[in-house]
Amino acid sequence: MRHRLAPDHYATGILAGDRLVLSQAITLIESKRPDDQVLAQQVLERILPNSGKSIRVGITGVPGVGKSTFIEAFGTYLTGLGHRLAVLTVDPTSQRSGGSLLGDKTRMETLSMNPNAYIRPSPAGDSLGGVGHRTRETMLLCEAAGFDLILVETVGVGQSETVVHGMVDFFLLLMLAGAGDELQGMKRGIMELADALAITKADGDNQQLANRARVEYENALHLFPPTGNGWFPPVLTCSALTGVGIDALWATIQGQQQLTSENGHRTHRRQEQQLTWFRSLLRQRLESSFYDQPDMRNRLAIIEDQVRVGTLLPVPAIETLLSQSPTGH
Ligand SMILES: Nc1nc2c(ncn2[C@@H]2O[C@H](COP(=O)(O)OP(=O)(O)O)[C@@H](O)[C@H]2O)c(=O)[nH]1
Ligand SMILES: [Mg+2]
């Protein structure tokens, strides 16, 4: 038997900042059991009025760029300023890489010991759509638990940057100096999503290289179309090792938040994100309610055979599938 609380108990615990209850509620959100999902929604409904009050920051960059190390330094700096910080990860690849890539600092040892920080990795090997959806709900719980800053870390591969960009107020792209765009797998599209670029590891011998990279990326960004919200994404350098540039990055985030709060784009961005979230869930639900119909696999196989050999065209094939009753006549 699994131990479950009543929805009010979860909600009360979360609002009181009880980390154990918070973790249990996140486990509910991550659960695939239908009864857990119902309970999770009941908890979310109760905490919703107390959510939304954080600054949500997404952090991306290729494996090895220094995301985890940066979050350790940045998070420690922010808790030092009196902030309470939740770190969530969106990483559909974590199962494959096993966190062993390029000396990956997945554990965040310092931050995980910090009473004002809460670290929650996403379940490994989950589908991207699922992870993104659960991370959004988890974010709401963390906000209700009193975390005023949410950092969402994602690996710069595949679609995960787009998913994370769609749930944050500020999207930070970390870059390596002298690695070359191709090596970093950096698609132009991701740079266009960024609210700031930061060249990492700007320490020791790497400092000059980092400064040169900063100028190059600044020039590259000048050629991009304007963001439309009055904000011009800057390029900074930082080092998680020496702490240089960490405070400037925080000032940048605050500056962007102030500007977009004043000109209304912060609210607009969140509203659009909520709508996009709803639409993508609706699409998923419609799709599964179609494919999960009884005998759909067989019916689809028969129709697809006819389409393949050309005896049935796609449009009438679809009409047939949609008009047939699930029991099939
Ligand atoms: N010199 C230097 N090395 C760093 C810095 N940040 C990270 N690293 C190193 O880069 C490697 C990858 O860092 P990690 O945070 O795991 O990268 P992630 O894969 O993006 O999360 C580790 O060996 C870190 O010690 C930095 O600011 N300066
Ligand atoms: Mg990492």
Short mmCIF file of C-alpha atoms and ligand atoms in Angstrom, two decimals:
data_model
loop_
_atom_site.label_atom_id
_atom_site.label_comp_id
_atom_site.label_asym_id
_atom_site.label_seq_id
_atom_site.Cartn_x
_atom_site.Cartn_y
_atom_site.Cartn_z
CA MET A 1 0.00 0.00 0.00
CA ARG A 2 1.27 3.40 -0.92
CA HIS A 3 0.90 6.16 1.58
CA ARG A 4 -1.17 9.08 0.36
CA LEU A 5 -2.39 12.19 2.17
CA ALA A 6 -5.60 14.10 1.61
CA PRO A 7 -5.26 16.97 -0.91
CA ASP A 8 -5.66 19.57 1.86
CA HIS A 9 -2.79 18.04 3.79
CA TYR A 10 -0.46 18.31 0.82
CA ALA A 11 -1.58 21.88 0.17
CA THR A 12 -1.16 22.96 3.80
CA GLY A 13 2.25 21.33 4.02
CA ILE A 14 3.45 22.94 0.81
CA LEU A 15 2.21 26.39 1.81
CA ALA A 16 4.01 25.98 5.15
CA GLY A 17 7.21 25.28 3.21
CA ASP A 18 7.45 21.65 4.35
CA ARG A 19 10.05 20.16 2.00
CA LEU A 20 9.08 16.57 2.69
CA VAL A 21 5.46 17.21 1.73
CA LEU A 22 6.64 19.20 -1.30
CA SER A 23 8.73 16.25 -2.45
CA GLN A 24 5.82 13.87 -1.92
CA ALA A 25 3.52 16.11 -3.93
CA ILE A 26 6.06 16.28 -6.78
CA THR A 27 6.20 12.49 -6.71
CA LEU A 28 2.42 12.51 -7.21
CA ILE A 29 2.81 14.80 -10.22
CA GLU A 30 5.42 12.46 -11.67
CA SER A 31 3.34 9.36 -11.03
CA LYS A 32 1.66 7.72 -13.99
CA ARG A 33 -1.09 6.17 -11.84
CA PRO A 34 -4.49 7.65 -12.67
CA ASP A 35 -5.48 8.00 -8.98
CA ASP A 36 -2.22 9.85 -8.23
CA GLN A 37 -2.90 12.12 -11.19
CA VAL A 38 -6.35 12.99 -9.84
CA LEU A 39 -4.88 13.74 -6.43
CA ALA A 40 -2.09 15.81 -7.98
CA GLN A 41 -4.63 17.97 -9.80
CA GLN A 42 -6.56 18.49 -6.56
CA VAL A 43 -3.39 19.64 -4.83
CA LEU A 44 -2.50 21.96 -7.73
CA GLU A 45 -5.95 23.49 -7.67
CA ARG A 46 -5.50 24.33 -3.99
CA ILE A 47 -2.05 25.90 -4.29
CA LEU A 48 -2.68 27.73 -7.57
CA PRO A 49 -3.52 31.11 -5.93
CA ASN A 50 -0.12 31.01 -4.18
CA SER A 51 1.89 30.14 -7.28
CA GLY A 52 3.39 32.29 -10.00
CA LYS A 53 5.30 34.67 -7.76
CA SER A 54 8.82 33.63 -8.63
CA ILE A 55 11.32 34.59 -11.28
CA ARG A 56 11.64 31.59 -13.55
CA VAL A 57 15.04 31.22 -15.18
CA GLY A 58 15.92 28.60 -17.77
CA ILE A 59 19.55 27.60 -18.25
CA THR A 60 20.80 25.67 -21.23
CA GLY A 61 24.03 24.81 -23.01
CA VAL A 62 25.82 21.76 -24.33
CA PRO A 63 27.00 19.06 -21.91
CA GLY A 64 30.26 20.18 -20.30
CA VAL A 65 29.64 23.92 -20.72
CA GLY A 66 29.34 24.16 -16.95
CA LYS A 67 25.61 24.40 -16.26
CA SER A 68 25.60 22.44 -13.02
CA THR A 69 28.73 24.15 -11.71
CA PHE A 70 27.29 27.53 -12.65
CA ILE A 71 24.03 26.75 -10.86
CA GLU A 72 26.00 25.82 -7.75
CA ALA A 73 27.82 29.16 -7.76
CA PHE A 74 24.83 31.22 -8.88
CA GLY A 75 22.48 29.49 -6.46
CA THR A 76 24.85 29.92 -3.54
CA TYR A 77 25.22 33.62 -4.42
CA LEU A 78 21.44 34.08 -4.59
CA THR A 79 20.73 32.33 -1.30
CA GLY A 80 23.40 34.63 0.15
CA LEU A 81 21.22 37.54 -0.94
CA GLY A 82 18.32 35.99 0.96
CA HIS A 83 16.56 34.29 -1.92
CA ARG A 84 15.02 30.87 -1.76
CA LEU A 85 15.85 28.83 -4.78
CA ALA A 86 14.45 25.71 -6.45
CA VAL A 87 16.46 23.94 -9.14
CA LEU A 88 14.60 21.67 -11.53
CA THR A 89 16.13 19.77 -14.39
CA VAL A 90 14.64 18.85 -17.73
CA ASP A 91 16.87 16.21 -19.20
CA PRO A 92 15.37 13.50 -21.37
CA THR A 93 18.89 12.16 -21.94
CA SER A 94 19.93 11.73 -18.31
CA GLN A 95 19.38 7.99 -18.46
CA ARG A 96 21.66 7.56 -21.42
CA SER A 97 24.55 9.81 -20.39
CA GLY A 98 24.31 8.63 -16.80
CA GLY A 99 25.69 11.99 -15.71
CA SER A 100 29.21 10.88 -16.53
CA LEU A 101 29.78 13.22 -19.44
CA LEU A 102 32.84 15.52 -19.27
CA GLY A 103 33.11 15.41 -15.51
CA ASP A 104 29.45 16.22 -15.11
CA LYS A 105 28.66 17.81 -11.74
CA THR A 106 25.11 16.54 -11.57
CA ARG A 107 25.00 16.30 -7.81
CA MET A 108 25.49 19.98 -6.90
CA GLU A 109 26.95 19.00 -3.52
CA THR A 110 27.18 22.50 -2.03
CA LEU A 111 23.74 23.65 -3.06
CA SER A 112 22.03 20.43 -2.05
CA MET A 113 23.21 21.04 1.54
CA ASN A 114 21.85 24.59 1.51
CA PRO A 115 18.64 24.98 3.53
CA ASN A 116 17.42 27.72 1.18
CA ALA A 117 17.84 25.64 -1.94
CA TYR A 118 15.78 22.73 -3.18
CA ILE A 119 17.04 20.52 -5.98
CA ARG A 120 14.79 18.16 -7.89
CA PRO A 121 16.02 16.31 -10.98
CA SER A 122 13.43 15.14 -13.47
CA PRO A 123 12.78 11.43 -13.61
CA ALA A 124 15.26 9.79 -15.97
CA GLY A 125 14.27 8.42 -19.33
CA ASP A 126 10.92 10.15 -19.48
CA SER A 127 9.58 11.56 -22.73
CA LEU A 128 10.30 15.22 -23.37
CA GLY A 129 6.65 16.23 -23.59
CA GLY A 130 5.96 14.49 -20.30
CA VAL A 131 8.96 16.01 -18.55
CA GLY A 132 8.05 19.49 -19.73
CA HIS A 133 4.49 19.17 -18.52
CA ARG A 134 5.51 17.83 -15.12
CA THR A 135 8.20 20.46 -14.70
CA ARG A 136 5.63 23.21 -15.16
CA GLU A 137 3.41 21.72 -12.48
CA THR A 138 6.38 21.12 -10.19
CA MET A 139 7.35 24.76 -10.65
CA LEU A 140 3.92 25.84 -9.37
CA LEU A 141 4.33 23.69 -6.26
CA CYS A 142 7.78 25.12 -5.57
CA GLU A 143 6.45 28.65 -5.88
CA ALA A 144 3.65 27.87 -3.45
CA ALA A 145 6.28 26.48 -1.07
CA GLY A 146 7.91 29.92 -1.01
CA PHE A 147 10.74 29.59 -3.50
CA ASP A 148 11.07 32.98 -5.17
CA LEU A 149 13.53 31.82 -7.81
CA ILE A 150 13.18 28.77 -9.98
CA LEU A 151 16.10 27.62 -12.10
CA VAL A 152 15.32 25.09 -14.79
CA GLU A 153 18.41 23.38 -16.18
CA THR A 154 18.31 21.58 -19.48
CA VAL A 155 20.84 19.93 -21.75
CA GLY A 156 21.27 21.69 -25.05
CA VAL A 157 20.16 18.84 -27.20
CA GLY A 158 17.06 18.14 -29.22
CA GLN A 159 13.89 19.98 -28.37
CA SER A 160 14.42 20.46 -24.65
CA GLU A 161 15.57 24.11 -24.97
CA THR A 162 12.37 25.06 -26.73
CA VAL A 163 10.34 23.31 -24.05
CA VAL A 164 12.20 25.10 -21.26
CA HIS A 165 12.08 28.46 -23.06
CA GLY A 166 8.32 27.98 -23.07
CA MET A 167 8.12 27.93 -19.29
CA VAL A 168 10.50 30.63 -18.07
CA ASP A 169 10.72 34.42 -17.74
CA PHE A 170 14.40 34.51 -18.62
CA PHE A 171 16.28 32.11 -20.83
CA LEU A 172 20.04 31.95 -20.35
CA LEU A 173 22.31 30.28 -22.86
CA LEU A 174 25.74 29.23 -21.61
CA MET A 175 28.50 28.98 -24.21
CA LEU A 176 32.09 27.79 -24.30
CA ALA A 177 34.79 30.04 -25.70
CA GLY A 178 36.67 28.80 -28.72
CA ALA A 179 34.60 25.70 -29.23
CA GLY A 180 33.00 26.82 -32.47
CA ASP A 181 29.32 26.90 -33.15
CA GLU A 182 29.23 23.52 -34.86
CA LEU A 183 31.03 21.81 -32.02
CA GLN A 184 28.56 23.28 -29.58
CA GLY A 185 25.72 22.00 -31.70
CA MET A 186 24.34 25.48 -31.41
CA LYS A 187 21.54 26.05 -33.77
CA ARG A 188 20.88 29.67 -34.60
CA GLY A 189 17.33 29.11 -33.39
CA ILE A 190 18.47 28.59 -29.81
CA MET A 191 20.55 31.77 -29.79
CA GLU A 192 17.45 33.59 -30.95
CA LEU A 193 15.55 32.31 -27.92
CA ALA A 194 18.14 33.52 -25.42
CA ASP A 195 17.59 36.54 -23.18
CA ALA A 196 21.32 36.53 -22.47
CA LEU A 197 24.41 34.60 -23.47
CA ALA A 198 27.13 33.88 -20.96
CA ILE A 199 30.56 32.60 -21.91
CA THR A 200 31.53 30.21 -19.12
CA LYS A 201 34.89 29.31 -17.58
CA ALA A 202 36.26 32.85 -17.99
CA ASP A 203 39.16 32.15 -15.64
CA GLY A 204 42.90 31.48 -15.90
CA ASP A 205 44.22 31.01 -19.40
CA ASN A 206 40.71 30.91 -20.74
CA GLN A 207 39.90 34.52 -19.81
CA GLN A 208 41.18 36.15 -23.01
CA LEU A 209 39.50 33.55 -25.16
CA ALA A 210 36.25 34.20 -23.31
CA ASN A 211 36.47 37.93 -23.90
CA ARG A 212 37.10 37.41 -27.59
CA ALA A 213 34.14 35.03 -27.80
CA ARG A 214 31.99 37.63 -26.06
CA VAL A 215 32.73 40.22 -28.73
CA GLU A 216 32.11 37.71 -31.51
CA TYR A 217 28.76 36.70 -30.12
CA GLU A 218 27.81 40.31 -29.49
CA ASN A 219 28.41 40.97 -33.16
CA ALA A 220 26.42 37.91 -34.13
CA LEU A 221 23.48 38.96 -31.95
CA HIS A 222 23.39 42.39 -33.58
CA LEU A 223 22.35 40.69 -36.80
CA PHE A 224 19.36 39.03 -35.18
CA PRO A 225 15.88 40.46 -35.50
CA PRO A 226 14.74 42.50 -32.47
CA THR A 227 13.07 40.48 -29.71
CA GLY A 228 9.97 42.65 -29.82
CA ASN A 229 9.87 43.19 -26.05
CA GLY A 230 12.35 46.07 -25.85
CA TRP A 231 15.09 43.86 -24.41
CA PHE A 232 18.44 43.42 -26.15
CA PRO A 233 20.10 40.15 -25.11
CA PRO A 234 23.59 40.93 -23.82
CA VAL A 235 26.65 38.68 -23.88
CA LEU A 236 28.52 38.27 -20.61
CA THR A 237 31.44 36.25 -19.34
CA CYS A 238 31.50 34.41 -16.05
CA SER A 239 33.38 31.89 -14.01
CA ALA A 240 31.79 29.53 -11.55
CA LEU A 241 35.28 28.88 -10.23
CA THR A 242 36.23 32.45 -9.29
CA GLY A 243 32.71 33.85 -9.09
CA VAL A 244 33.55 36.63 -11.56
CA GLY A 245 30.51 37.76 -13.53
CA ILE A 246 27.97 35.95 -11.36
CA ASP A 247 26.66 39.19 -9.83
CA ALA A 248 26.51 40.89 -13.25
CA LEU A 249 24.38 38.06 -14.54
CA TRP A 250 21.94 38.45 -11.70
CA ALA A 251 21.82 42.21 -12.35
CA THR A 252 21.06 41.42 -16.00
CA ILE A 253 18.17 39.14 -15.08
CA GLN A 254 16.79 41.75 -12.69
CA GLY A 255 17.12 44.44 -15.35
CA GLN A 256 15.23 42.37 -17.90
CA GLN A 257 12.54 41.52 -15.35
CA GLN A 258 12.07 45.15 -14.44
CA LEU A 259 11.89 46.26 -18.06
CA THR A 260 9.45 43.57 -19.13
CA SER A 261 7.33 44.06 -16.01
CA GLU A 262 7.03 47.73 -16.81
CA ASN A 263 6.26 47.32 -20.49
CA GLY A 264 3.83 44.44 -19.98
CA HIS A 265 5.83 41.81 -21.87
CA ARG A 266 6.49 39.68 -18.80
CA THR A 267 2.78 39.13 -18.24
CA HIS A 268 2.21 38.66 -21.95
CA ARG A 269 4.95 36.01 -22.13
CA ARG A 270 3.46 34.05 -19.24
CA GLN A 271 -0.04 34.22 -20.68
CA GLU A 272 1.16 32.94 -24.03
CA GLN A 273 3.09 30.16 -22.29
CA GLN A 274 -0.01 29.06 -20.41
CA LEU A 275 -2.02 28.96 -23.60
CA THR A 276 0.68 27.01 -25.43
CA TRP A 277 0.86 24.54 -22.55
CA PHE A 278 -2.91 24.06 -22.68
CA ARG A 279 -2.92 23.57 -26.43
CA SER A 280 -0.13 21.04 -26.41
CA LEU A 281 -1.84 19.04 -23.64
CA LEU A 282 -5.12 19.17 -25.52
CA ARG A 283 -3.40 17.89 -28.64
CA GLN A 284 -1.80 15.05 -26.67
CA ARG A 285 -5.13 14.12 -25.09
CA LEU A 286 -6.99 14.15 -28.40
CA GLU A 287 -4.30 12.04 -29.96
CA SER A 288 -4.32 9.44 -27.24
CA SER A 289 -8.10 9.31 -27.03
CA PHE A 290 -8.09 8.52 -30.74
CA TYR A 291 -5.31 5.93 -30.69
CA ASP A 292 -6.48 4.34 -27.45
CA GLN A 293 -9.86 3.36 -28.92
CA PRO A 294 -10.62 -0.37 -28.80
CA ASP A 295 -9.23 -2.27 -31.76
CA MET A 296 -7.67 0.91 -33.19
CA ARG A 297 -4.36 -0.81 -33.87
CA ASN A 298 -5.97 -3.44 -36.06
CA ARG A 299 -8.24 -1.01 -37.85
CA LEU A 300 -5.35 1.30 -38.49
CA ALA A 301 -3.19 -1.55 -39.79
CA ILE A 302 -5.86 -2.59 -42.30
CA ILE A 303 -6.42 0.96 -43.52
CA GLU A 304 -2.68 1.69 -43.72
CA ASP A 305 -2.20 -1.41 -45.88
CA GLN A 306 -4.78 -0.06 -48.31
CA VAL A 307 -3.17 3.38 -48.30
CA ARG A 308 0.26 1.85 -48.84
CA VAL A 309 -0.73 -0.10 -51.96
CA GLY A 310 -2.78 2.80 -53.27
CA THR A 311 -6.27 1.30 -53.24
CA LEU A 312 -7.39 3.93 -50.72
CA LEU A 313 -6.48 7.61 -50.70
CA PRO A 314 -5.53 9.32 -47.39
CA VAL A 315 -8.62 11.54 -47.14
CA PRO A 316 -11.25 8.79 -47.49
CA ALA A 317 -9.05 6.62 -45.27
CA ILE A 318 -9.29 9.22 -42.53
CA GLU A 319 -13.03 9.65 -43.06
CA THR A 320 -13.45 5.90 -42.65
CA LEU A 321 -11.41 5.80 -39.45
CA LEU A 322 -13.22 8.75 -37.90
CA SER A 323 -16.73 7.63 -38.86
CA GLN A 324 -16.39 3.98 -37.84
CA SER A 325 -17.80 3.32 -34.40
CA PRO A 326 -15.12 1.91 -32.05
CA THR A 327 -16.75 -1.54 -32.25
CA GLY A 328 -16.35 -1.26 -36.01
CA HIS A 329 -19.00 -1.69 -38.64
N1 LIG B 1 37.81 26.39 -15.16
C1 LIG B 1 36.50 26.22 -15.00
N2 LIG B 1 35.95 25.00 -15.13
C2 LIG B 1 34.63 24.87 -14.97
C3 LIG B 1 33.79 26.00 -14.68
N3 LIG B 1 32.52 25.56 -14.60
C4 LIG B 1 32.55 24.23 -14.84
N4 LIG B 1 33.80 23.81 -15.06
C5 LIG B 1 34.21 22.39 -15.33
O1 LIG B 1 33.58 21.93 -16.52
C6 LIG B 1 33.19 20.57 -16.40
C7 LIG B 1 31.70 20.42 -16.72
O2 LIG B 1 30.94 21.12 -15.79
P1 LIG B 1 29.41 20.78 -15.51
O3 LIG B 1 28.91 21.81 -14.56
O4 LIG B 1 29.24 19.37 -15.09
O5 LIG B 1 28.76 20.99 -16.95
P2 LIG B 1 27.28 20.66 -17.47
O6 LIG B 1 27.35 19.37 -18.21
O7 LIG B 1 26.94 21.78 -18.41
O8 LIG B 1 26.35 20.61 -16.29
C8 LIG B 1 33.52 20.16 -14.96
O9 LIG B 1 34.73 19.44 -14.98
C9 LIG B 1 33.69 21.47 -14.24
O10 LIG B 1 34.61 21.39 -13.16
C10 LIG B 1 34.43 27.29 -14.54
O11 LIG B 1 33.79 28.33 -14.30
N5 LIG B 1 35.78 27.33 -14.73
MG MG B 2 24.95 19.15 -15.60
#
